mmCIF file of C-alpha atoms in Angstrom:
data_model
loop_
_atom_site.group_PDB
_atom_site.id
_atom_site.type_symbol
_atom_site.label_atom_id
_atom_site.label_comp_id
_atom_site.label_asym_id
_atom_site.label_seq_id
_atom_site.Cartn_x
_atom_site.Cartn_y
_atom_site.Cartn_z
ATOM 1 C CA MET X 1 19.863 -19.876 -37.550
ATOM 2 C CA GLN X 2 20.588 -19.104 -33.951
ATOM 3 C CA ALA X 3 24.077 -19.945 -32.845
ATOM 4 C CA PRO X 4 24.560 -22.603 -30.141
ATOM 5 C CA THR X 5 24.968 -21.421 -26.616
ATOM 6 C CA ARG X 6 28.430 -21.389 -25.257
ATOM 7 C CA THR X 7 29.460 -23.719 -22.409
ATOM 8 C CA VAL X 8 32.188 -23.891 -19.842
ATOM 9 C CA ASN X 9 33.572 -26.462 -17.507
ATOM 10 C CA THR X 10 35.608 -25.944 -14.405
ATOM 11 C CA ALA X 11 36.167 -29.611 -13.454
ATOM 12 C CA ARG X 12 39.621 -30.789 -12.658
ATOM 13 C CA ALA X 13 41.426 -33.469 -14.608
ATOM 14 C CA GLY X 14 40.035 -36.974 -13.504
ATOM 15 C CA THR X 15 42.155 -39.773 -12.401
ATOM 16 C CA SER X 16 39.897 -42.763 -13.483
ATOM 17 C CA SER X 17 36.490 -43.675 -14.678
ATOM 18 C CA LYS X 18 35.477 -43.866 -10.960
ATOM 19 C CA ASN X 19 35.476 -40.127 -10.694
ATOM 20 C CA PHE X 20 34.128 -39.652 -14.097
ATOM 21 C CA LYS X 21 32.317 -36.256 -14.619
ATOM 22 C CA PRO X 22 31.109 -35.299 -18.081
ATOM 23 C CA ALA X 23 32.108 -31.771 -19.090
ATOM 24 C CA LEU X 24 28.990 -31.018 -21.020
ATOM 25 C CA MET X 25 26.328 -28.795 -19.461
ATOM 26 C CA THR X 26 22.432 -28.848 -19.986
ATOM 27 C CA GLN X 27 20.929 -26.343 -22.264
ATOM 28 C CA LEU X 28 19.199 -24.939 -19.311
ATOM 29 C CA GLU X 29 22.381 -24.363 -17.372
ATOM 30 C CA LEU X 30 23.996 -22.819 -20.497
ATOM 31 C CA ALA X 31 21.037 -20.497 -21.027
ATOM 32 C CA LYS X 32 21.345 -19.209 -17.333
ATOM 33 C CA LEU X 33 24.960 -18.447 -17.649
ATOM 34 C CA ALA X 34 24.474 -16.626 -20.887
ATOM 35 C CA ALA X 35 21.653 -14.653 -19.372
ATOM 36 C CA LYS X 36 23.834 -13.511 -16.622
ATOM 37 C CA ALA X 37 26.479 -12.087 -18.970
ATOM 38 C CA ASN X 38 23.866 -10.355 -21.046
ATOM 39 C CA GLU X 39 22.487 -8.645 -17.941
ATOM 40 C CA ALA X 40 26.042 -7.232 -17.214
ATOM 41 C CA GLY X 41 25.723 -5.036 -20.257
ATOM 42 C CA LYS X 42 27.814 -4.281 -23.408
ATOM 43 C CA LEU X 43 30.934 -6.218 -23.578
ATOM 44 C CA SER X 44 34.256 -4.127 -23.361
ATOM 45 C CA THR X 45 36.889 -5.102 -26.037
ATOM 46 C CA ASN X 46 39.525 -2.827 -24.483
ATOM 47 C CA ILE X 47 42.993 -4.076 -23.566
ATOM 48 C CA THR X 48 45.016 -2.145 -20.990
ATOM 49 C CA LEU X 49 47.618 -2.823 -18.166
ATOM 50 C CA SER X 50 44.600 -2.959 -15.820
ATOM 51 C CA GLY X 51 42.632 -5.723 -17.707
ATOM 52 C CA ALA X 52 41.395 -7.224 -20.957
ATOM 53 C CA TYR X 53 37.713 -7.518 -21.920
ATOM 54 C CA GLY X 54 36.746 -6.380 -18.512
ATOM 55 C CA ILE X 55 38.716 -9.171 -16.886
ATOM 56 C CA ASN X 56 41.721 -8.660 -14.515
ATOM 57 C CA ILE X 57 44.288 -10.952 -13.041
ATOM 58 C CA ASN X 58 43.121 -13.094 -10.204
ATOM 59 C CA ASN X 59 39.455 -12.427 -11.100
ATOM 60 C CA SER X 60 37.367 -15.650 -10.239
ATOM 61 C CA THR X 61 35.809 -17.967 -12.757
ATOM 62 C CA GLU X 62 32.494 -16.956 -11.522
ATOM 63 C CA TYR X 63 33.322 -13.314 -12.292
ATOM 64 C CA VAL X 64 34.459 -14.296 -15.766
ATOM 65 C CA LEU X 65 31.159 -16.122 -16.436
ATOM 66 C CA ASN X 66 29.238 -13.150 -15.208
ATOM 67 C CA ILE X 67 31.143 -10.781 -17.604
ATOM 68 C CA LEU X 68 31.877 -12.890 -20.620
ATOM 69 C CA GLY X 69 29.269 -15.710 -20.364
ATOM 70 C CA PRO X 70 30.080 -19.392 -21.161
ATOM 71 C CA ALA X 71 33.178 -20.106 -23.141
ATOM 72 C CA SER X 72 33.332 -21.456 -26.549
ATOM 73 C CA ALA X 73 35.604 -24.249 -25.383
ATOM 74 C CA VAL X 74 37.486 -25.315 -22.306
ATOM 75 C CA PHE X 75 40.624 -27.429 -22.240
ATOM 76 C CA THR X 76 42.576 -29.127 -19.351
ATOM 77 C CA LEU X 77 46.279 -28.133 -19.190
ATOM 78 C CA SER X 78 47.168 -29.575 -15.920
ATOM 79 C CA ALA X 79 45.449 -30.762 -12.551
ATOM 80 C CA ASP X 80 45.095 -27.110 -11.560
ATOM 81 C CA THR X 81 45.027 -25.280 -14.891
ATOM 82 C CA THR X 82 42.521 -24.912 -17.632
ATOM 83 C CA ALA X 83 42.329 -22.718 -20.754
ATOM 84 C CA TRP X 84 38.994 -21.170 -21.599
ATOM 85 C CA LEU X 85 38.554 -20.190 -25.172
ATOM 86 C CA TYR X 86 36.218 -17.266 -26.272
ATOM 87 C CA GLY X 87 35.733 -17.058 -30.130
ATOM 88 C CA ARG X 88 38.506 -18.706 -31.881
ATOM 89 C CA ASP X 89 41.626 -17.014 -30.558
ATOM 90 C CA LEU X 90 41.022 -15.372 -27.158
ATOM 91 C CA TRP X 91 42.376 -17.437 -24.351
ATOM 92 C CA LEU X 92 42.053 -17.125 -20.613
ATOM 93 C CA ILE X 93 44.410 -19.206 -18.557
ATOM 94 C CA ILE X 94 42.824 -20.271 -15.287
ATOM 95 C CA GLU X 95 44.846 -21.623 -12.437
ATOM 96 C CA ASN X 96 43.077 -22.776 -9.171
ATOM 97 C CA ASP X 97 39.939 -21.067 -10.417
ATOM 98 C CA LYS X 98 41.716 -17.596 -10.784
ATOM 99 C CA VAL X 99 42.652 -15.857 -14.113
ATOM 100 C CA GLN X 100 46.362 -15.876 -14.580
ATOM 101 C CA LYS X 101 46.845 -14.819 -18.234
ATOM 102 C CA ILE X 102 44.790 -13.433 -21.106
ATOM 103 C CA THR X 103 46.065 -13.889 -24.599
ATOM 104 C CA TYR X 104 45.017 -13.571 -28.207
ATOM 105 C CA LYS X 105 47.056 -15.611 -30.545
ATOM 106 C CA GLU X 106 46.355 -16.989 -33.956
ATOM 107 C CA HIS X 107 48.901 -19.807 -33.259
ATOM 108 C CA SER X 108 48.184 -21.049 -29.769
ATOM 109 C CA LEU X 109 46.751 -24.294 -28.431
ATOM 110 C CA LEU X 110 44.398 -25.200 -31.362
ATOM 111 C CA ASN X 111 45.511 -25.414 -34.980
ATOM 112 C CA TYR X 112 43.225 -24.640 -37.944
ATOM 113 C CA THR X 113 41.503 -27.935 -37.873
ATOM 114 C CA GLY X 114 40.462 -27.434 -34.174
ATOM 115 C CA LYS X 115 39.559 -23.804 -34.679
ATOM 116 C CA ASN X 116 37.301 -24.718 -37.574
ATOM 117 C CA PHE X 117 35.085 -26.696 -35.207
ATOM 118 C CA ILE X 118 34.288 -23.425 -33.414
ATOM 119 C CA LEU X 119 32.065 -20.772 -34.799
ATOM 120 C CA TYR X 120 33.323 -17.257 -35.396
ATOM 121 C CA ASP X 121 32.072 -14.954 -32.595
ATOM 122 C CA GLU X 122 31.978 -11.202 -33.393
ATOM 123 C CA ASP X 123 32.097 -10.438 -29.691
ATOM 124 C CA PHE X 124 35.641 -11.866 -29.424
ATOM 125 C CA ASP X 125 37.257 -12.409 -32.772
ATOM 126 C CA ASN X 126 39.508 -9.690 -34.285
ATOM 127 C CA ASN X 127 37.471 -6.813 -32.527
ATOM 128 C CA TRP X 128 39.699 -5.798 -29.644
ATOM 129 C CA LEU X 129 41.680 -2.435 -29.166
ATOM 130 C CA ILE X 130 44.855 -1.683 -27.202
ATOM 131 C CA ASP X 131 44.067 1.247 -24.907
ATOM 132 C CA ASP X 132 41.011 1.983 -27.059
ATOM 133 C CA LYS X 133 43.266 3.127 -29.864
ATOM 134 C CA ALA X 134 45.320 0.396 -31.712
ATOM 135 C CA GLY X 135 43.345 -2.544 -33.267
ATOM 136 C CA PHE X 136 43.870 -5.845 -34.923
ATOM 137 C CA ARG X 137 46.008 -5.657 -38.057
ATOM 138 C CA ASP X 138 47.163 -2.110 -37.623
ATOM 139 C CA ASP X 139 50.686 -1.677 -38.977
ATOM 140 C CA VAL X 140 53.678 -0.856 -36.722
ATOM 141 C CA PRO X 141 53.861 2.881 -37.565
ATOM 142 C CA ASN X 142 50.185 3.287 -36.832
ATOM 143 C CA VAL X 143 50.459 1.412 -33.600
ATOM 144 C CA ARG X 144 53.485 3.239 -32.451
ATOM 145 C CA ALA X 145 51.798 6.612 -33.190
ATOM 146 C CA LYS X 146 48.739 5.726 -31.268
ATOM 147 C CA LEU X 147 50.773 4.107 -28.387
ATOM 148 C CA ASN X 148 53.909 6.086 -28.080
ATOM 149 C CA TYR X 149 54.862 4.574 -24.764
ATOM 150 C CA LEU X 150 55.576 1.118 -26.125
ATOM 151 C CA LYS X 151 58.994 -0.428 -25.762
ATOM 152 C CA GLN X 152 60.417 -2.411 -28.662
ATOM 153 C CA LYS X 153 61.693 -5.823 -27.739
ATOM 154 C CA SER X 154 62.121 -7.337 -31.224
ATOM 155 C CA LYS X 155 61.041 -6.659 -34.763
ATOM 156 C CA ALA X 156 57.577 -8.338 -33.993
ATOM 157 C CA GLU X 157 57.143 -7.644 -30.293
ATOM 158 C CA TYR X 158 56.412 -4.458 -28.231
ATOM 159 C CA THR X 159 55.564 -4.214 -24.589
ATOM 160 C CA VAL X 160 54.310 -1.915 -22.005
ATOM 161 C CA SER X 161 54.480 -2.695 -18.262
ATOM 162 C CA ASN X 162 54.020 -1.559 -14.667
ATOM 163 C CA GLN X 163 55.186 -2.958 -11.395
ATOM 164 C CA LYS X 164 52.265 -5.472 -11.365
ATOM 165 C CA ASN X 165 51.384 -6.489 -15.056
ATOM 166 C CA LEU X 166 52.939 -6.897 -18.351
ATOM 167 C CA LEU X 167 51.174 -6.376 -21.854
ATOM 168 C CA LYS X 168 52.931 -7.780 -24.982
ATOM 169 C CA LEU X 169 51.836 -6.938 -28.476
ATOM 170 C CA ASP X 170 52.714 -9.348 -31.192
ATOM 171 C CA PHE X 171 52.994 -8.496 -34.923
ATOM 172 C CA SER X 172 52.904 -10.963 -37.793
ATOM 173 C CA GLU X 173 53.673 -10.860 -41.446
ATOM 174 C CA PHE X 174 50.751 -10.522 -43.849
ATOM 175 C CA SER X 175 50.863 -10.296 -47.661
ATOM 176 C CA SER X 176 51.140 -6.853 -48.882
ATOM 177 C CA TYR X 177 48.683 -5.315 -51.315
ATOM 178 C CA ASN X 178 51.080 -2.626 -52.536
ATOM 179 C CA GLY X 179 54.521 -4.157 -52.563
ATOM 180 C CA LYS X 180 56.655 -7.212 -52.650
ATOM 181 C CA GLU X 181 57.524 -7.185 -48.937
ATOM 182 C CA PRO X 182 54.998 -8.429 -46.461
ATOM 183 C CA ASP X 183 53.276 -6.014 -44.128
ATOM 184 C CA LEU X 184 54.061 -6.474 -40.281
ATOM 185 C CA LEU X 185 50.639 -6.153 -38.665
ATOM 186 C CA LEU X 186 49.392 -6.253 -35.044
ATOM 187 C CA SER X 187 48.051 -9.729 -34.719
ATOM 188 C CA GLY X 188 47.848 -10.492 -30.856
ATOM 189 C CA PHE X 189 48.529 -9.623 -27.327
ATOM 190 C CA THR X 190 49.346 -11.367 -24.026
ATOM 191 C CA PHE X 191 48.424 -9.785 -20.773
ATOM 192 C CA TYR X 192 49.619 -11.332 -17.448
ATOM 193 C CA SER X 193 50.994 -10.651 -13.944
ATOM 194 C CA ARG X 194 54.708 -10.368 -13.427
ATOM 195 C CA ASP X 195 54.271 -12.997 -10.749
ATOM 196 C CA TYR X 196 53.107 -15.519 -13.212
ATOM 197 C CA ASP X 197 55.973 -17.128 -15.267
ATOM 198 C CA ARG X 198 54.276 -20.444 -16.194
ATOM 199 C CA ASP X 199 53.776 -21.344 -19.942
ATOM 200 C CA GLU X 200 51.237 -24.019 -20.071
ATOM 201 C CA ASN X 201 50.878 -25.074 -23.639
ATOM 202 C CA GLN X 202 49.835 -28.642 -23.829
ATOM 203 C CA ILE X 203 46.307 -29.972 -23.773
ATOM 204 C CA GLN X 204 45.902 -33.048 -21.521
ATOM 205 C CA TYR X 205 43.504 -35.711 -22.980
ATOM 206 C CA SER X 206 41.766 -38.882 -21.743
ATOM 207 C CA ASP X 207 43.112 -42.358 -22.329
ATOM 208 C CA ILE X 208 40.812 -44.400 -24.543
ATOM 209 C CA ASP X 209 40.078 -48.074 -24.984
ATOM 210 C CA ASN X 210 41.236 -48.484 -28.560
ATOM 211 C CA ASN X 211 39.293 -51.683 -29.170
ATOM 212 C CA LEU X 212 36.118 -50.136 -28.215
ATOM 213 C CA LEU X 213 36.927 -46.952 -30.089
ATOM 214 C CA ASN X 214 37.505 -49.015 -33.338
ATOM 215 C CA ASN X 215 34.049 -50.786 -32.872
ATOM 216 C CA LEU X 216 32.393 -47.393 -32.501
ATOM 217 C CA LEU X 217 33.978 -45.783 -35.527
ATOM 218 C CA VAL X 218 33.797 -48.733 -37.825
ATOM 219 C CA PRO X 219 30.573 -50.604 -36.840
ATOM 220 C CA VAL X 220 29.596 -53.790 -38.689
ATOM 221 C CA SER X 221 26.568 -54.849 -36.789
ATOM 222 C CA LYS X 222 24.128 -53.583 -34.284
ATOM 223 C CA PRO X 223 26.243 -51.998 -31.541
ATOM 224 C CA LYS X 224 25.741 -52.235 -27.848
ATOM 225 C CA PRO X 225 25.039 -48.839 -26.284
ATOM 226 C CA LEU X 226 28.271 -47.463 -24.713
ATOM 227 C CA LYS X 227 28.697 -44.899 -22.091
ATOM 228 C CA ILE X 228 31.767 -42.607 -22.144
ATOM 229 C CA GLN X 229 33.102 -44.171 -18.998
ATOM 230 C CA ASP X 230 33.103 -47.551 -20.926
ATOM 231 C CA LEU X 231 35.266 -45.957 -23.542
ATOM 232 C CA VAL X 232 37.427 -43.962 -21.252
ATOM 233 C CA ILE X 233 40.278 -45.518 -19.184
ATOM 234 C CA HIS X 234 41.449 -42.150 -17.724
ATOM 235 C CA TYR X 235 39.173 -39.226 -17.982
ATOM 236 C CA VAL X 236 40.323 -35.665 -18.523
ATOM 237 C CA PRO X 237 37.518 -33.035 -19.017
ATOM 238 C CA ASN X 238 37.720 -31.007 -22.312
ATOM 239 C CA VAL X 239 34.711 -29.609 -24.259
ATOM 240 C CA ILE X 240 34.021 -27.811 -27.494
ATOM 241 C CA ASN X 241 30.517 -26.347 -27.258
ATOM 242 C CA TYR X 242 30.383 -23.275 -29.591
ATOM 243 C CA SER X 243 30.168 -25.328 -32.884
ATOM 244 C CA ASP X 244 27.749 -25.384 -35.737
ATOM 245 C CA ASP X 245 26.384 -28.642 -34.553
ATOM 246 C CA GLY X 246 26.213 -28.465 -30.832
ATOM 247 C CA SER X 247 28.477 -29.673 -28.085
ATOM 248 C CA TRP X 248 31.269 -32.190 -28.261
ATOM 249 C CA GLU X 249 33.255 -33.757 -25.436
ATOM 250 C CA VAL X 250 36.874 -33.879 -26.571
ATOM 251 C CA LEU X 251 38.644 -37.159 -25.478
ATOM 252 C CA SER X 252 41.745 -36.909 -27.611
ATOM 253 C CA LYS X 253 43.399 -34.755 -30.284
ATOM 254 C CA HIS X 254 41.500 -36.950 -32.830
ATOM 255 C CA ILE X 255 38.248 -38.044 -31.064
ATOM 256 C CA GLN X 256 35.211 -36.002 -30.087
ATOM 257 C CA VAL X 257 31.872 -37.448 -28.847
ATOM 258 C CA LYS X 258 28.302 -36.431 -28.073
ATOM 259 C CA HIS X 259 26.405 -38.117 -25.407
ATOM 260 C CA VAL X 260 22.901 -38.207 -23.768
ATOM 261 C CA ASP X 261 23.194 -39.139 -20.081
ATOM 262 C CA ASN X 262 26.710 -40.278 -20.881
ATOM 263 C CA THR X 263 25.475 -42.732 -23.500
ATOM 264 C CA ILE X 264 27.456 -42.045 -26.706
ATOM 265 C CA LYS X 265 25.217 -40.996 -29.528
ATOM 266 C CA GLN X 266 27.813 -39.579 -31.989
ATOM 267 C CA ILE X 267 31.555 -40.029 -32.364
ATOM 268 C CA LYS X 268 33.725 -38.096 -34.605
ATOM 269 C CA LEU X 269 37.303 -38.683 -35.786
ATOM 270 C CA SER X 270 39.256 -35.905 -37.245
ATOM 271 C CA GLU X 271 42.902 -34.892 -38.134
ATOM 272 C CA SER X 272 44.608 -33.587 -34.996
ATOM 273 C CA ILE X 273 43.023 -30.400 -33.549
ATOM 274 C CA ASN X 274 46.044 -29.024 -31.985
ATOM 275 C CA TYR X 275 49.666 -28.260 -32.610
ATOM 276 C CA PRO X 276 52.058 -29.585 -33.729
ATOM 277 C CA VAL X 277 50.402 -29.980 -37.041
ATOM 278 C CA GLU X 278 50.496 -33.490 -38.307
ATOM 279 C CA SER X 279 51.723 -34.612 -41.670
ATOM 280 C CA ASP X 280 49.444 -36.688 -43.902
ATOM 281 C CA GLU X 281 51.819 -39.687 -43.257
ATOM 282 C CA ASP X 282 51.442 -39.272 -39.482
ATOM 283 C CA PHE X 283 47.662 -39.397 -39.659
ATOM 284 C CA MET X 284 47.669 -42.233 -41.996
ATOM 285 C CA ARG X 285 49.912 -44.121 -39.527
ATOM 286 C CA PHE X 286 47.436 -43.305 -36.792
ATOM 287 C CA LEU X 287 44.517 -44.684 -38.862
ATOM 288 C CA LYS X 288 46.322 -47.923 -39.679
ATOM 289 C CA GLN X 289 47.189 -48.343 -36.004
ATOM 290 C CA MET X 290 43.494 -48.011 -35.187
ATOM 291 C CA ASN X 291 42.561 -50.357 -38.011
ATOM 292 C CA ILE X 292 40.452 -47.654 -39.566
ATOM 293 C CA PRO X 293 40.080 -47.725 -43.332
ATOM 294 C CA GLU X 294 42.339 -44.912 -44.405
ATOM 295 C CA THR X 295 41.358 -44.334 -48.002
ATOM 296 C CA LYS X 296 38.133 -43.932 -50.083
ATOM 297 C CA GLN X 297 38.812 -47.367 -51.697
ATOM 298 C CA ALA X 298 39.207 -49.125 -48.269
ATOM 299 C CA MET X 299 36.026 -47.650 -46.992
ATOM 300 C CA MET X 300 34.173 -48.645 -50.216
ATOM 301 C CA ASP X 301 35.490 -52.179 -49.666
ATOM 302 C CA LYS X 302 34.186 -52.099 -46.079
ATOM 303 C CA TYR X 303 30.813 -50.904 -46.777
ATOM 304 C CA ALA X 304 30.330 -51.950 -50.395
ATOM 305 C CA SER X 305 26.590 -52.702 -50.219
ATOM 306 C CA SER X 306 25.497 -49.713 -48.147
ATOM 307 C CA ALA X 307 27.596 -46.667 -49.174
ATOM 308 C CA THR X 308 26.666 -43.814 -51.342
ATOM 309 C CA PHE X 309 29.224 -41.304 -52.568
ATOM 310 C CA TRP X 310 29.183 -37.661 -53.716
ATOM 311 C CA LEU X 311 32.395 -36.214 -54.780
ATOM 312 C CA GLU X 312 34.749 -36.580 -51.761
ATOM 313 C CA LYS X 313 32.100 -37.434 -49.305
ATOM 314 C CA MET X 314 30.598 -40.924 -48.357
ATOM 315 C CA THR X 315 27.454 -41.775 -46.462
ATOM 316 C CA VAL X 316 26.499 -45.153 -44.987
ATOM 317 C CA THR X 317 22.949 -45.660 -43.819
ATOM 318 C CA ASN X 318 21.863 -48.440 -41.511
ATOM 319 C CA ASN X 319 18.892 -48.973 -39.318
ATOM 320 C CA ASP X 320 21.135 -48.512 -36.280
ATOM 321 C CA TYR X 321 23.558 -45.850 -37.290
ATOM 322 C CA GLU X 322 24.713 -43.524 -40.051
ATOM 323 C CA ILE X 323 28.429 -43.057 -41.044
ATOM 324 C CA ARG X 324 29.600 -39.865 -42.684
ATOM 325 C CA ALA X 325 33.170 -39.748 -43.953
ATOM 326 C CA GLU X 326 35.079 -37.199 -45.908
ATOM 327 C CA PHE X 327 38.242 -37.712 -48.160
ATOM 328 C CA THR X 328 40.904 -35.324 -49.437
ATOM 329 C CA THR X 329 39.535 -35.748 -53.068
ATOM 330 C CA GLU X 330 36.923 -37.696 -54.918
ATOM 331 C CA ASP X 331 39.686 -40.186 -56.217
ATOM 332 C CA ASP X 332 39.483 -43.744 -55.067
ATOM 333 C CA ASP X 333 43.046 -43.550 -53.342
ATOM 334 C CA ALA X 334 42.075 -40.292 -51.565
ATOM 335 C CA MET X 335 42.939 -40.252 -47.885
ATOM 336 C CA LEU X 336 40.264 -40.075 -45.094
ATOM 337 C CA ILE X 337 40.302 -36.825 -43.289
ATOM 338 C CA SER X 338 37.153 -37.024 -41.075
ATOM 339 C CA LEU X 339 34.714 -39.756 -39.953
ATOM 340 C CA GLU X 340 31.541 -39.277 -38.023
ATOM 341 C CA VAL X 341 29.179 -42.038 -36.733
ATOM 342 C CA GLU X 342 25.715 -41.206 -35.420
ATOM 343 C CA TYR X 343 23.812 -43.927 -33.528
ATOM 344 C CA LEU X 344 20.065 -43.891 -34.136
#
């Protein structure tokens, strides 16, 4: 099956539904962006003090699109800063439409729930080389032998720099195959200008009308068609587009929607997609606050006449919508972990 086309959005954070601008792009627009990048030739995966993946500091967003193509996801960090994600771990921090930082980190903006929404991309995931020599999960002695100019900052961090730029190499512990002690292996990098000292690490989300959200997620009768601007009180553009089931507008750390001409066709509730990782108790409190059935038994009680179950999954079929829910186990007291409603 052909993977969905990646998308990207450069819109600034909105201030109200009056300047609402959906983040999703048309398939034609996506195809044109992808074609531009393909024409540029083979993607460079080399990381040096001059650039990363063929991108340098202060390159424009247009240049990035021409070289890398559409991003897997784009998140708003502030009114002038966005984070473009390629694959699951390669992030470009864009300020005022200029690249300011490029980083590959397993623990960054998205947690594992969020990253699992995005398809693995062999062009960007785990395939980079530092100075065309040291690669992902090389051990410390191997990296130091290949890159003998590195300066050690700590047990897990090495750097190389010049007057303009700084390149940090991060090492993480991985289980050892040959001994009791974990191996310290190369896991990521951060490349940025010495002039850039901001550390944007919080995704900004839209504010949502909770009553309308509840009606969408737990429908009991034929719903009135809703547009995103009906649901959103304060809109902030975020989008995940490189997923196994198409593009999703991300409205909050729990809520994603699909739309056609801004009319909501699907809505998805999940555990938090970004750090800090929530506990089960935190998520249960959120479900109770939203008046959403938080267990399999509660969902069975809500849709007793129309629900079918298979192990830990539940489906409710109606002429106007279909509900798909997943729980931690197949037990009746199992906690809800995801809920998706598709309007027919």
